[in-house]
Every structure is written in C-alpha cells, then in structure tokens.
XYZ file of N, CA and C in Angstrom:
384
model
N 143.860 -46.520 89.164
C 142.723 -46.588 88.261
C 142.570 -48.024 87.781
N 141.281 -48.587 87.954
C 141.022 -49.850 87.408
C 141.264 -50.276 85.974
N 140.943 -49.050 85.237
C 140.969 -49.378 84.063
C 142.394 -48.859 83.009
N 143.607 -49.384 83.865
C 145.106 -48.690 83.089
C 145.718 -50.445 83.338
N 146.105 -50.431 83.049
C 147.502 -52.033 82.701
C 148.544 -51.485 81.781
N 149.296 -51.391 82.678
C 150.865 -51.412 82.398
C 150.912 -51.949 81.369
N 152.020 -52.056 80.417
C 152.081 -53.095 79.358
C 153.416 -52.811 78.921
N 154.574 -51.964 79.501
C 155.891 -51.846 79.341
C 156.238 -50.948 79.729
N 157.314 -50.764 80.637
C 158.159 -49.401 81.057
C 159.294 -50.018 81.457
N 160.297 -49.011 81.280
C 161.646 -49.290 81.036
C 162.533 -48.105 82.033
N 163.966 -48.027 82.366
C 164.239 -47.172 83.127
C 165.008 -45.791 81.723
N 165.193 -46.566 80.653
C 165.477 -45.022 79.766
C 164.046 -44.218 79.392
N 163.311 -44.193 80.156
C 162.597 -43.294 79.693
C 160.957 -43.542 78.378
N 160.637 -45.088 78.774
C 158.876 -44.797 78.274
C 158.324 -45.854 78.735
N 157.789 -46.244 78.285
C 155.714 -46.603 79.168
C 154.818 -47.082 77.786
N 154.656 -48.079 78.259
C 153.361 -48.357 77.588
C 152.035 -48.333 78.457
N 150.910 -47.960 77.999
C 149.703 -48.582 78.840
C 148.119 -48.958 77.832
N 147.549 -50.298 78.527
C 146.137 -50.214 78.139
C 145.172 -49.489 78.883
N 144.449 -48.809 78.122
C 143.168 -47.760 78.666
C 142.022 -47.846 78.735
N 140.752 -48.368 79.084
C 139.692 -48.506 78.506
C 139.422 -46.818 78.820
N 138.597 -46.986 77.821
C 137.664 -45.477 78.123
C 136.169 -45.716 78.048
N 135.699 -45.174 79.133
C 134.502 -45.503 79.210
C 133.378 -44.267 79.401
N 132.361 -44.263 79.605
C 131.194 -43.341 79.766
C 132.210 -41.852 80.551
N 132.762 -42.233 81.931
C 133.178 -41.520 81.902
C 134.093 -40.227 82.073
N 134.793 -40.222 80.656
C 135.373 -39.906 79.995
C 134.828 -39.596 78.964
N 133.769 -39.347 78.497
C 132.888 -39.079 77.223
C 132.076 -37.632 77.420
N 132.560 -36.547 76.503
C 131.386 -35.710 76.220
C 130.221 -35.651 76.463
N 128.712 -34.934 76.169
C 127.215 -34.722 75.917
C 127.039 -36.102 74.612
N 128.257 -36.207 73.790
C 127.986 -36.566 72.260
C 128.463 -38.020 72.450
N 128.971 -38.756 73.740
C 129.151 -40.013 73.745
C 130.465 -40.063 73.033
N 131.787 -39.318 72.855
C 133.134 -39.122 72.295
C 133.918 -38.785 73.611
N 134.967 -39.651 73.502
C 136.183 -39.051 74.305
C 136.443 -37.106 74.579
N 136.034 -36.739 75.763
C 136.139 -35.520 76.006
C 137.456 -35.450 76.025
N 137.904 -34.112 75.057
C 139.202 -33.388 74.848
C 140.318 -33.025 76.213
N 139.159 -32.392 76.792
C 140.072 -32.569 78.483
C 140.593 -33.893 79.428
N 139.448 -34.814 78.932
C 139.737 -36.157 79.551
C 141.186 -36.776 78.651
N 140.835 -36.582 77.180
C 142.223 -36.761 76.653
C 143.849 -36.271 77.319
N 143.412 -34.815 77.536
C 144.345 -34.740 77.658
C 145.173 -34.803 79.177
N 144.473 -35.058 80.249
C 144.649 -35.442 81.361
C 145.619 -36.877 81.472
N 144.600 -37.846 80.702
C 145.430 -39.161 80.449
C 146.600 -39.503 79.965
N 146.796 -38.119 78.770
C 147.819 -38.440 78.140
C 149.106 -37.480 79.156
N 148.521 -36.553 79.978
C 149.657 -35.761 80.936
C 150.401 -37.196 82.372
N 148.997 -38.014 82.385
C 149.441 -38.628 83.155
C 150.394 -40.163 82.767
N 149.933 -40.307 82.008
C 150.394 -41.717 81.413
C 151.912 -40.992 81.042
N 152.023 -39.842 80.368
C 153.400 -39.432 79.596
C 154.497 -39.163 80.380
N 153.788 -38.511 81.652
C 154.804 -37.732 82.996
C 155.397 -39.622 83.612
N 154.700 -40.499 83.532
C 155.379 -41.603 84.136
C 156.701 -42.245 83.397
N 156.580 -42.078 82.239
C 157.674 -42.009 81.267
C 158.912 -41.604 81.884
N 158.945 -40.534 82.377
C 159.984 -39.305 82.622
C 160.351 -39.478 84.158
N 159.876 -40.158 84.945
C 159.596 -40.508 86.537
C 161.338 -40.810 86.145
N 161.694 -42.130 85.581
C 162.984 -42.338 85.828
C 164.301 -41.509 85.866
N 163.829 -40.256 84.739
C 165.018 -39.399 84.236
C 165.447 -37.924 85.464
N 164.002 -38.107 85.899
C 163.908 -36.741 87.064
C 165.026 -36.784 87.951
N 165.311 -35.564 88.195
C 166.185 -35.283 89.401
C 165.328 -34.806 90.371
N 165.831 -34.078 92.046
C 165.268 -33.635 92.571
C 164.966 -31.548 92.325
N 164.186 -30.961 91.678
C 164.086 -29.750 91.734
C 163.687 -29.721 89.851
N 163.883 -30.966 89.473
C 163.430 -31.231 88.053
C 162.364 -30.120 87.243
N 161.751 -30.613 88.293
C 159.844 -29.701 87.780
C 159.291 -28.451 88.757
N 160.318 -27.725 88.986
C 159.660 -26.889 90.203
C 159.585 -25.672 89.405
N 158.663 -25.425 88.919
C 158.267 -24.659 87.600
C 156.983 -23.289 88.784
N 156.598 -23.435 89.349
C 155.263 -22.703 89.786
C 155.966 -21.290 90.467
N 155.513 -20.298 90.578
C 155.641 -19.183 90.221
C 156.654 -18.501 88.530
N 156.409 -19.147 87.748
C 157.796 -19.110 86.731
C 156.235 -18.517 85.432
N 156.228 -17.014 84.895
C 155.685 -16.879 84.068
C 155.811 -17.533 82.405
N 155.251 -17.786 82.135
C 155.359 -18.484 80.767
C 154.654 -18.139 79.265
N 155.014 -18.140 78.385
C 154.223 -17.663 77.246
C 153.696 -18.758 76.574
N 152.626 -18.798 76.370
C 152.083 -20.297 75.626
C 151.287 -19.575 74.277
N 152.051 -20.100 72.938
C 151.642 -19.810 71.790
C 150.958 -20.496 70.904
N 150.149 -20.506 70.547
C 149.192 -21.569 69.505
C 149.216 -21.288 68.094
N 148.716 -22.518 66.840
C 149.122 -21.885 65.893
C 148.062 -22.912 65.411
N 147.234 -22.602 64.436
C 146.431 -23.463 64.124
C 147.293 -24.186 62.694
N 147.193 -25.161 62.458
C 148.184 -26.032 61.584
C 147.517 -26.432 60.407
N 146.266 -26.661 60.594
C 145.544 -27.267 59.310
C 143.964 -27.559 59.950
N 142.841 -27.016 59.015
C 141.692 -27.199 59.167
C 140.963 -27.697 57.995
N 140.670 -28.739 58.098
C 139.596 -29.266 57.542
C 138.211 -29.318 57.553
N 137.428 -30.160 57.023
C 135.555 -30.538 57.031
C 135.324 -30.597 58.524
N 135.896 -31.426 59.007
C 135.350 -31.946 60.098
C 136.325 -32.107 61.399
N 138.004 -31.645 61.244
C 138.995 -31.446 62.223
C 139.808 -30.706 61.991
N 140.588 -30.755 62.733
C 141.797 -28.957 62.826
C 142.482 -29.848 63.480
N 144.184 -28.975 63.716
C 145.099 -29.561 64.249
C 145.724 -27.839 65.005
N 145.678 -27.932 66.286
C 146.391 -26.495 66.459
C 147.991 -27.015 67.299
N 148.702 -26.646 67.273
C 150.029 -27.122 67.959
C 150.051 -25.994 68.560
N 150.545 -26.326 70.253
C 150.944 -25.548 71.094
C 151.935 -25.166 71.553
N 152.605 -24.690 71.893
C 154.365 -24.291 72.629
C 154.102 -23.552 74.299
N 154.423 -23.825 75.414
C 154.585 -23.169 76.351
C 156.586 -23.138 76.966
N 156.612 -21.457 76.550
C 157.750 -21.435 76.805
C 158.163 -20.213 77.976
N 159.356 -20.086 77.974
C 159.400 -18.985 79.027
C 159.518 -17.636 78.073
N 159.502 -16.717 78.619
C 158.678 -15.248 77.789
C 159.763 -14.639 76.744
N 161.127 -15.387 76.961
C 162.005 -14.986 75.717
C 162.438 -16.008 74.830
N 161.634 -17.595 75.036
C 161.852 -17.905 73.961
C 162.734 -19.103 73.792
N 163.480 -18.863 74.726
C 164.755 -20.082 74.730
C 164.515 -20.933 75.519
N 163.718 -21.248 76.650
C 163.346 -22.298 76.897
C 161.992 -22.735 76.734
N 161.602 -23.988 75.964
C 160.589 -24.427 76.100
C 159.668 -25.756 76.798
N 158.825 -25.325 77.515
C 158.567 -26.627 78.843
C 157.857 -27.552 78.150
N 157.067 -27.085 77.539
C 155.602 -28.454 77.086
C 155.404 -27.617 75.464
N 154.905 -28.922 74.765
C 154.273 -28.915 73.588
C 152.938 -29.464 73.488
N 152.105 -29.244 72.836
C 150.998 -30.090 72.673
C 150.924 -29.984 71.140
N 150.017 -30.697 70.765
C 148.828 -31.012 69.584
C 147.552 -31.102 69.858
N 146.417 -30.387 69.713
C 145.602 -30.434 69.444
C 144.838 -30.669 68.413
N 144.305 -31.965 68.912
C 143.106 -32.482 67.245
C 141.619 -31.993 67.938
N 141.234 -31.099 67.051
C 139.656 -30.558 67.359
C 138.758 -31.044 66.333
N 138.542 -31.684 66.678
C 136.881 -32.919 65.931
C 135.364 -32.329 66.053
N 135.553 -31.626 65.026
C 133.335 -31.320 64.715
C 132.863 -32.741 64.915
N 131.890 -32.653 65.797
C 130.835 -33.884 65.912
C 130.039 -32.985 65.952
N 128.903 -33.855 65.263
C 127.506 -33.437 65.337
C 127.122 -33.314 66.726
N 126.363 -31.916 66.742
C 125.720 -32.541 67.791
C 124.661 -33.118 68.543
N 123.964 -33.734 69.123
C 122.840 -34.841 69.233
C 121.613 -33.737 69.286
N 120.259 -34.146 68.849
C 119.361 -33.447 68.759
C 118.941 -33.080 70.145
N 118.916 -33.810 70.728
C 118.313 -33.418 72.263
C 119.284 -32.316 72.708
N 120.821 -32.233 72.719
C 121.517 -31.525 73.073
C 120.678 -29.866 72.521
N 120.771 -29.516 70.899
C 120.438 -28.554 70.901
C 118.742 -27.820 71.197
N 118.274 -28.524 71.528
C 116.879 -27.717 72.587
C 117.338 -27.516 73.841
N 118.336 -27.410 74.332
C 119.209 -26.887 75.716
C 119.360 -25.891 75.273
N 118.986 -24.578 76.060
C 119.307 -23.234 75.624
C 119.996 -22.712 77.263
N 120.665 -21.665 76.510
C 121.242 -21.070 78.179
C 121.694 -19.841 77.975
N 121.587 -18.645 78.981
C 121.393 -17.358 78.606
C 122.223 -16.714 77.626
N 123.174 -17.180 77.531
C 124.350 -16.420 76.013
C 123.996 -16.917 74.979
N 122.719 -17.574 75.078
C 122.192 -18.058 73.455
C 121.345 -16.731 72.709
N 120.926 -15.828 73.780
C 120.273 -15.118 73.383
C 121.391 -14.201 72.603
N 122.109 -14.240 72.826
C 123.227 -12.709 72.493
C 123.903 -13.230 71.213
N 123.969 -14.731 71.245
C 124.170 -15.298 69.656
C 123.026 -15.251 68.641
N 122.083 -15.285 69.185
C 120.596 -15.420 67.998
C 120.525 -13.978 67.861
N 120.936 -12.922 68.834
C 120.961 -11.241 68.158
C 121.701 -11.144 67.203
N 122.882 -11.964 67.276
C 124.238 -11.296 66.371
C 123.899 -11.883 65.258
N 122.856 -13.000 64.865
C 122.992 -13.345 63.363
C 123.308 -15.081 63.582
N 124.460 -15.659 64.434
C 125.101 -16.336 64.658
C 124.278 -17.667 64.481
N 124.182 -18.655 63.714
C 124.427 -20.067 63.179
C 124.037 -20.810 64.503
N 123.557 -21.583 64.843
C 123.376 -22.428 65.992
C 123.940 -23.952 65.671
C-alpha cells in the first residue's frame, strides 16, 4: 500500500506505522468507515505478532467460537461496545476488540435516498 511507512518494528513484538487515510476509506458522510478501521488496524496489529508466531500459531478455522459484546458506555454522540471472541467454554480467548460507534449526522442528500425497508420503518412509527 502506498500510503503505510513503517516508522518502527522491532523483533519483541510491535510496529509502528504512518497512514494516510483518504477518500477511500471514508463512509457516504466523508468519516473514516468503521470497517475500513478496522481492517487497518487487523492488519497493521497482526504484523506486530509476525515475529512471535510459530508454525500452526493461527490455525484457528473450523474451531467454533463464542463472541460476546457488551456495550460499555453511551453517550450524545458515541458508545463504546467491547468485544471478546472466545472458545464456547470460556477459557480461551482469541481476539478482543473495542468498538467506538460515532453518531454523525447524516448529509442531507444522503437522506432523500430511500430503499425498500424504509417503508416498513415509516409503518412502525420509526424516526428517520
């Protein structure tokens, strides 16, 4: 990717990098999309860990998992939900996240976009 520069990594285990973020990587609303976040940060973080791996390290796929969420704190305009994905009893756990969920407005042009499950929200009463 053109737009990553190294800026420190070490063999115990972290990484620095510069990022630009640009168009795109941006939402309808011109904001860093949440998925694009978190892609970058799976990829930039997993290079961290490149040094510590063994071979059979990550061979995780067919392995069911329970992933639990918990919303942490909501505010005006953001929330914080923390995640856990663990295996289904508990004692091991693979990944954590944080989630920061940011109300942005959203742009006027956006809401004159209608699309068929709008109708089933304007039945129920539901706020646009």
């Amino acid at each position: 990717m053109e737009n990553v520069k190294i800026i420190d990594a070490s063999p115990e285990g972290t990484v620095t990098f510069d990022f630009t973020i640009d168009k795109r990587y941006a939402n309808q609303n011109g904001v860093v999309h949440g998925g694009a976040a978190g892609v970058i940060f799976d990829m930039c973080t997993t290079t961290a860990l490149g040094p510590l791996a063994k071979p059979g390290f990550w061979e995780r796929v067919g392995t069911t998992v329970r992933i639990h969420s918990v919303v942490m704190q909501v505010g005006r305009t953001m929330a914080l939900i923390r995640g856990t994905m663990s295996s289904q009893d508990g004692k091991t756990v693979y990944c954590t996240c944080e989630h920061h969920k940011v109300a942005v407005p959203t742009l006027k042009e956006n809401l004159e976009q209608r699309v068929e499950w709008d109708k089933q929200w304007d039945a129920k009463g539901a706020k646009l």
